[in-house]
Short mmCIF file of C-alpha atoms in Angstrom, two decimals:
data_model
loop_
_atom_site.label_atom_id
_atom_site.label_comp_id
_atom_site.label_asym_id
_atom_site.label_seq_id
_atom_site.Cartn_x
_atom_site.Cartn_y
_atom_site.Cartn_z
CA MET A 16 9.07 10.09 -22.54
CA LEU A 17 8.31 8.37 -19.51
CA GLN A 18 5.02 6.22 -20.29
CA GLN A 19 1.86 5.23 -18.37
CA ARG A 20 1.68 1.44 -17.54
CA THR A 21 -0.90 -0.93 -17.38
CA ILE A 22 -1.01 -5.35 -17.46
CA LYS A 23 -0.96 -6.65 -21.15
CA SER A 24 -3.71 -9.33 -20.03
CA LEU A 25 -6.34 -9.91 -17.41
CA THR A 26 -5.37 -12.22 -14.18
CA ARG A 27 -7.28 -13.72 -11.49
CA ALA A 28 -6.94 -14.64 -7.92
CA VAL A 29 -8.99 -16.25 -5.30
CA GLY A 30 -8.93 -15.85 -1.57
CA VAL A 31 -10.34 -14.88 1.74
CA GLY A 32 -10.79 -11.33 3.46
CA LEU A 33 -8.30 -11.00 6.21
CA HIS A 34 -11.17 -9.19 8.53
CA SER A 35 -14.58 -10.63 6.78
CA GLY A 36 -13.22 -14.27 6.22
CA GLN A 37 -15.31 -14.13 3.02
CA ARG A 38 -14.27 -16.17 0.09
CA VAL A 39 -13.57 -13.18 -2.61
CA GLU A 40 -12.25 -13.55 -6.25
CA LEU A 41 -10.47 -10.74 -8.17
CA THR A 42 -9.92 -10.18 -11.49
CA LEU A 43 -7.38 -7.52 -12.39
CA ARG A 44 -7.68 -6.19 -16.17
CA PRO A 45 -5.92 -3.58 -18.33
CA ALA A 46 -7.31 -0.06 -18.30
CA PRO A 47 -6.72 2.95 -21.10
CA PRO A 48 -4.25 5.63 -20.22
CA ASP A 49 -5.48 8.22 -17.52
CA THR A 50 -8.00 5.84 -16.07
CA GLY A 51 -6.07 5.45 -13.10
CA ILE A 52 -7.02 2.40 -10.82
CA VAL A 53 -10.62 1.50 -10.37
CA PHE A 54 -12.14 -1.06 -7.91
CA ARG A 55 -15.47 -2.39 -9.26
CA ARG A 56 -17.69 -4.12 -7.05
CA VAL A 57 -19.45 -6.80 -9.50
CA ASP A 58 -20.93 -8.84 -6.97
CA LEU A 59 -23.89 -6.03 -6.55
CA PRO A 60 -26.99 -6.01 -8.50
CA GLN A 61 -25.84 -3.03 -10.50
CA PRO A 62 -21.98 -2.96 -10.40
CA VAL A 63 -20.41 0.05 -8.81
CA ASP A 64 -16.95 1.58 -9.74
CA ILE A 65 -14.86 3.07 -6.94
CA PRO A 66 -12.05 4.98 -8.62
CA VAL A 67 -8.92 5.25 -6.21
CA LYS A 68 -8.24 8.75 -4.79
CA ALA A 69 -7.21 10.36 -1.70
CA GLU A 70 -10.84 11.36 -0.46
CA ALA A 71 -12.28 7.95 -1.58
CA VAL A 72 -11.04 6.50 2.01
CA CYS A 73 -13.75 6.50 4.06
CA ASP A 74 -12.44 4.36 7.07
CA THR A 75 -8.96 3.52 8.42
CA ARG A 76 -9.28 1.22 11.27
CA LEU A 77 -6.83 -1.67 10.57
CA ALA A 78 -6.88 -1.38 6.92
CA SER A 79 -7.59 1.22 4.07
CA THR A 80 -11.26 1.24 2.98
CA LEU A 81 -12.56 2.93 -0.22
CA SER A 82 -15.97 4.18 -1.36
CA PRO A 83 -17.04 6.27 -4.19
CA GLY A 84 -16.22 9.92 -3.16
CA GLY A 85 -15.45 8.82 0.53
CA ASP A 86 -19.31 8.17 1.07
CA PRO A 87 -19.31 6.02 4.43
CA GLY A 88 -22.76 4.85 3.29
CA ALA A 89 -21.96 3.67 -0.33
CA PRO A 90 -20.57 0.27 -1.43
CA LYS A 91 -16.94 -0.40 0.00
CA VAL A 92 -13.71 -1.92 -0.72
CA HIS A 93 -12.01 -2.79 2.24
CA THR A 94 -7.97 -3.56 3.00
CA VAL A 95 -6.74 -2.12 -0.41
CA GLU A 96 -3.11 -1.34 0.79
CA HIS A 97 -1.45 -4.48 0.00
CA LEU A 98 -2.61 -4.53 -3.48
CA MET A 99 -1.93 -0.63 -4.08
CA SER A 100 1.70 -1.18 -2.49
CA ALA A 101 2.29 -3.90 -5.40
CA CYS A 102 0.79 -1.58 -8.09
CA ALA A 103 2.98 1.33 -6.79
CA GLY A 104 6.08 -0.94 -6.45
CA LEU A 105 5.48 -2.01 -10.37
CA GLY A 106 4.91 1.52 -11.32
CA LEU A 107 1.17 0.43 -12.79
CA ASP A 108 -0.80 3.78 -13.46
CA ASN A 109 -4.03 2.04 -15.05
CA LEU A 110 -6.14 -0.88 -13.78
CA TYR A 111 -9.55 -2.36 -13.42
CA ILE A 112 -9.85 -4.29 -10.35
CA ASP A 113 -13.04 -6.38 -10.38
CA ILE A 114 -14.16 -7.94 -6.82
CA THR A 115 -16.65 -10.10 -5.79
CA ALA A 116 -16.85 -8.98 -2.04
CA GLU A 117 -16.11 -5.95 -0.03
CA GLU A 118 -12.74 -7.15 1.02
CA VAL A 119 -9.35 -7.45 -1.17
CA PRO A 120 -8.25 -11.09 -0.74
CA ILE A 121 -5.46 -11.20 2.20
CA LEU A 122 -3.41 -14.05 0.41
CA ASP A 123 -0.19 -14.57 2.06
CA GLY A 124 -0.47 -11.49 4.04
CA SER A 125 1.99 -9.60 1.82
CA ALA A 126 2.41 -7.81 -1.58
CA ALA A 127 4.17 -10.59 -2.94
CA ALA A 128 1.27 -12.68 -4.43
CA PHE A 129 -0.09 -9.41 -6.06
CA VAL A 130 3.18 -8.93 -7.68
CA TYR A 131 3.54 -12.20 -9.01
CA LEU A 132 -0.16 -11.95 -10.52
CA LEU A 133 0.49 -8.51 -12.00
CA GLN A 134 3.74 -9.37 -13.58
CA SER A 135 2.33 -12.87 -14.69
CA ALA A 136 -0.08 -10.85 -16.80
CA GLY A 137 2.60 -8.73 -18.06
CA ILE A 138 3.44 -5.01 -17.79
CA GLU A 139 2.69 -2.92 -20.87
CA LEU A 140 3.86 0.86 -21.80
CA GLN A 141 0.95 3.02 -22.73
CA LYS A 142 1.28 5.90 -25.34
CA ALA A 143 0.70 8.62 -22.75
CA PRO A 144 2.81 10.55 -20.02
CA LYS A 145 3.24 9.09 -16.86
CA ARG A 146 1.79 11.52 -14.27
CA PHE A 147 3.96 12.19 -10.85
CA LEU A 148 3.00 14.02 -8.07
CA ARG A 149 5.72 16.06 -7.00
CA VAL A 150 5.87 17.45 -3.33
CA LEU A 151 7.11 21.10 -3.44
CA LYS A 152 7.13 21.99 0.35
CA PRO A 153 7.17 19.83 3.33
CA VAL A 154 3.70 18.71 5.18
CA GLU A 155 3.55 17.06 8.45
CA VAL A 156 0.75 15.61 10.45
CA ARG A 157 1.43 14.60 14.23
CA GLU A 158 -1.06 12.98 16.84
CA GLY A 159 -0.59 12.67 20.72
CA GLU A 160 2.24 13.55 22.64
CA GLY A 161 5.13 12.19 24.75
CA PRO A 162 5.10 8.55 24.60
CA ASN A 163 2.03 8.33 22.65
CA LEU A 164 3.41 10.86 19.77
CA LYS A 165 2.96 9.66 16.14
CA TRP A 166 3.88 11.68 13.01
CA ALA A 167 4.20 11.24 9.18
CA ARG A 168 5.82 14.09 6.79
CA LEU A 169 6.38 14.40 3.12
CA GLU A 170 9.23 16.43 1.83
CA PRO A 171 10.62 17.37 -1.45
CA PHE A 172 13.01 14.94 -3.03
CA HIS A 173 14.07 14.30 -6.77
CA GLY A 174 13.03 10.47 -6.47
CA TYR A 175 10.96 8.24 -3.79
CA LYS A 176 12.12 7.18 -0.54
CA LEU A 177 10.41 5.98 2.46
CA ALA A 178 11.77 6.10 6.14
CA PHE A 179 9.68 4.24 8.92
CA GLU A 180 10.39 3.61 12.48
CA ILE A 181 8.23 1.45 14.96
CA ASP A 182 7.99 1.33 18.78
CA PHE A 183 6.03 -1.65 20.16
CA HIS A 184 7.64 -2.68 23.49
CA HIS A 185 7.49 -6.08 22.90
CA PRO A 186 10.12 -8.85 23.37
CA ALA A 187 9.79 -10.30 19.87
CA VAL A 188 9.46 -7.11 17.70
CA ASP A 189 12.26 -5.37 19.76
CA GLN A 190 14.63 -8.08 18.75
CA THR A 191 14.16 -7.04 15.12
CA GLY A 192 15.07 -4.00 13.00
CA GLN A 193 12.86 -1.05 14.35
CA ARG A 194 13.54 1.79 11.63
CA VAL A 195 13.81 0.86 7.81
CA GLU A 196 14.70 3.00 4.89
CA PHE A 197 13.99 2.30 1.50
CA ASP A 198 14.76 4.34 -1.91
CA PHE A 199 13.13 3.36 -5.14
CA SER A 200 16.35 4.22 -6.91
CA THR A 201 18.53 1.91 -5.02
CA GLY A 202 16.36 -0.71 -3.64
CA GLN A 203 14.11 -3.60 -5.43
CA TYR A 204 10.72 -3.54 -4.27
CA LYS A 205 10.03 -6.93 -5.09
CA ARG A 206 12.82 -8.72 -3.05
CA ASP A 207 13.24 -5.96 -0.44
CA ILE A 208 9.62 -5.02 0.68
CA SER A 209 6.84 -7.18 -1.34
CA ARG A 210 7.43 -10.53 0.94
CA ALA A 211 6.62 -8.61 4.72
CA ARG A 212 3.71 -10.07 5.93
CA THR A 213 1.05 -8.36 8.24
CA PHE A 214 1.34 -9.04 11.72
CA GLY A 215 -0.86 -9.46 14.99
CA PHE A 216 -0.44 -10.10 18.72
CA THR A 217 -2.95 -13.14 20.10
CA LYS A 218 -3.84 -10.63 22.95
CA ASP A 219 -5.65 -8.52 20.53
CA VAL A 220 -7.44 -11.45 18.47
CA GLU A 221 -10.04 -12.40 20.69
CA MET A 222 -11.20 -8.32 20.83
CA MET A 223 -10.90 -8.17 17.17
CA ARG A 224 -13.12 -11.06 16.72
CA SER A 225 -15.54 -9.94 18.88
CA ARG A 226 -15.89 -7.11 16.68
CA GLY A 227 -16.25 -9.09 13.77
CA LEU A 228 -12.87 -8.43 12.47
CA GLY A 229 -9.79 -10.80 11.94
CA LEU A 230 -12.03 -13.48 10.95
CA GLY A 231 -9.83 -14.73 7.76
CA GLY A 232 -6.68 -14.22 9.62
CA SER A 233 -4.26 -17.27 10.24
CA MET A 234 -0.46 -18.38 10.47
CA ASP A 235 -1.10 -18.85 6.55
CA ASN A 236 -1.39 -14.95 5.93
CA ALA A 237 -0.06 -13.39 9.07
CA ILE A 238 3.04 -13.36 11.56
CA VAL A 239 1.25 -14.21 14.78
CA VAL A 240 3.13 -13.14 18.10
CA ASP A 241 2.24 -13.71 21.75
CA ASP A 242 3.52 -11.84 24.69
CA TYR A 243 7.14 -13.22 23.99
CA ARG A 244 7.54 -14.76 20.50
CA VAL A 245 6.63 -15.16 17.06
CA LEU A 246 4.52 -18.61 16.74
CA ASN A 247 4.87 -19.26 13.03
CA GLY A 248 7.28 -22.00 12.48
CA ASP A 249 9.14 -20.68 9.60
CA GLY A 250 9.76 -17.37 11.61
CA LEU A 251 10.38 -14.29 9.79
CA ARG A 252 11.02 -14.02 6.16
CA TYR A 253 13.01 -10.56 6.81
CA ASP A 254 15.03 -9.90 9.82
CA ASP A 255 12.91 -6.50 10.05
CA GLU A 256 10.04 -7.96 8.79
CA PHE A 257 7.53 -5.82 11.30
CA VAL A 258 9.01 -2.44 10.18
CA LYS A 259 9.08 -3.48 6.62
CA HIS A 260 5.63 -4.32 6.57
CA LYS A 261 4.58 -0.72 8.01
CA ILE A 262 6.62 0.36 4.76
CA LEU A 263 4.78 -1.72 2.47
CA ASP A 264 1.39 -0.51 4.07
CA ALA A 265 2.82 3.24 3.50
CA ILE A 266 3.50 2.54 0.17
CA GLY A 267 -0.12 1.16 -0.55
CA ASP A 268 -1.75 4.05 1.67
CA LEU A 269 0.03 6.69 -0.17
CA TYR A 270 -0.50 5.34 -3.59
CA VAL A 271 -4.17 6.10 -3.44
CA VAL A 272 -3.38 9.93 -4.33
CA GLY A 273 -3.70 8.75 -7.75
CA HIS A 274 -0.09 9.16 -8.87
CA PRO A 275 3.37 7.94 -8.15
CA LEU A 276 5.01 10.54 -5.65
CA LEU A 277 8.24 12.46 -6.16
CA ALA A 278 8.69 12.93 -2.37
CA ALA A 279 10.48 11.81 1.07
CA TYR A 280 8.16 10.18 3.22
CA SER A 281 9.14 9.72 6.77
CA ALA A 282 7.17 8.25 9.91
CA TYR A 283 7.25 7.54 13.45
CA LYS A 284 4.23 4.97 14.34
CA SER A 285 2.49 5.93 11.67
CA GLY A 286 -0.50 3.78 10.38
CA HIS A 287 -3.35 3.91 7.66
CA ALA A 288 -5.45 6.84 9.65
CA LEU A 289 -2.21 9.45 9.78
CA ASN A 290 -1.03 8.31 6.17
CA ASN A 291 -4.32 9.27 4.79
CA LYS A 292 -4.60 12.44 6.88
CA LEU A 293 -1.19 13.35 5.51
CA LEU A 294 -2.17 12.80 1.93
CA ARG A 295 -5.31 14.98 2.58
CA ALA A 296 -3.21 17.86 4.38
CA LEU A 297 -1.03 17.85 1.17
CA MET A 298 -3.62 17.70 -1.27
CA ALA A 299 -5.65 20.53 0.87
CA ASP A 300 -2.69 23.27 0.12
CA ALA A 301 -2.19 23.56 -3.86
CA SER A 302 0.96 25.32 -3.08
CA THR A 303 2.81 21.94 -1.61
CA TRP A 304 2.34 20.01 -4.95
CA GLU A 305 1.91 19.59 -8.85
CA ILE A 306 1.97 17.32 -11.53
CA ALA A 307 4.90 16.36 -13.25
CA THR A 308 5.85 14.57 -16.33
CA PHE A 309 9.32 13.77 -18.05
CA GLU A 310 9.47 14.14 -21.65
CA ASP A 311 13.08 13.14 -21.52
CA LYS A 312 13.52 9.68 -19.62
CA ALA A 313 17.26 10.79 -18.66
CA GLN A 314 15.61 13.86 -16.43
CA ALA A 315 13.62 11.20 -14.29
CA PRO A 316 14.90 10.02 -11.38
CA LYS A 317 17.06 6.98 -11.01
CA GLY A 318 14.72 3.43 -10.99
CA MET A 319 11.38 5.39 -12.25
CA ALA A 320 12.06 4.72 -15.88
CA GLU A 321 13.14 0.84 -15.72
CA LEU A 322 10.27 -1.79 -15.89
CA ALA A 323 10.22 -4.10 -13.07
CA PRO A 324 12.00 -7.45 -14.10
CA ALA A 325 9.51 -10.27 -14.99
CA TRP A 326 9.56 -13.55 -12.81
#
């Protein structure tokens, strides 16, 4: 039987929120089978649980934000996608995430620090079948037309692979790879995807800060690009780091559905909003998906049964 996973012991991180600039403490704790991933705002007079589900996403401007049931007036947790991406990359099903502010710390701007934290806590197999969400029919969402067109699609596939293409018309970005594919059966999430950092353009920084966003951003936790070039002294971690970060985000955005996917995802200029729209379109039509388990590990797609190696 392919089993569910949690962590063996609790682990902690301290950092700042990318947009809020607030100091935040994160405590990751083991959770029983079939719990799913649950954020808990422990800074409130009465702690509030925010279970991760597609319908819990209440805001997708510049990040994925969750609240109980997606209620925009309820307590929130912002910028969950990098931590969710790490959980997906390590195949974690059940986790409690205690948080002392309303935004997940940005750490180094990638998912690598979260992968390190989770693996250092140890990964434990649980006595319950791992439940996958298997896509049965193609589902697609599109926005805009002509040069403004963007789209995202899920199609049936025995495994999980993603393909993403960006188009920024920017000298520094255009010199790098614009399209990347990642297949969980042949690639290694930790090595190939997790280190890709979020990025921002200097021309957008003043506008964002005037709106109270990006207050915790710096070259320590983002790739910063002016009109022509990357400003970070150490350059890029991958030749195609920009588009790899979009894949990292997509893995996290899609994992809010509550189960690992068996699907092929492809996208052109998609982002948090369109990724969530795609999940909602999928969940709204019960004929497009089913829950699948694997009693025999040999029946599972390659790469789904192996535990990620410890550091």
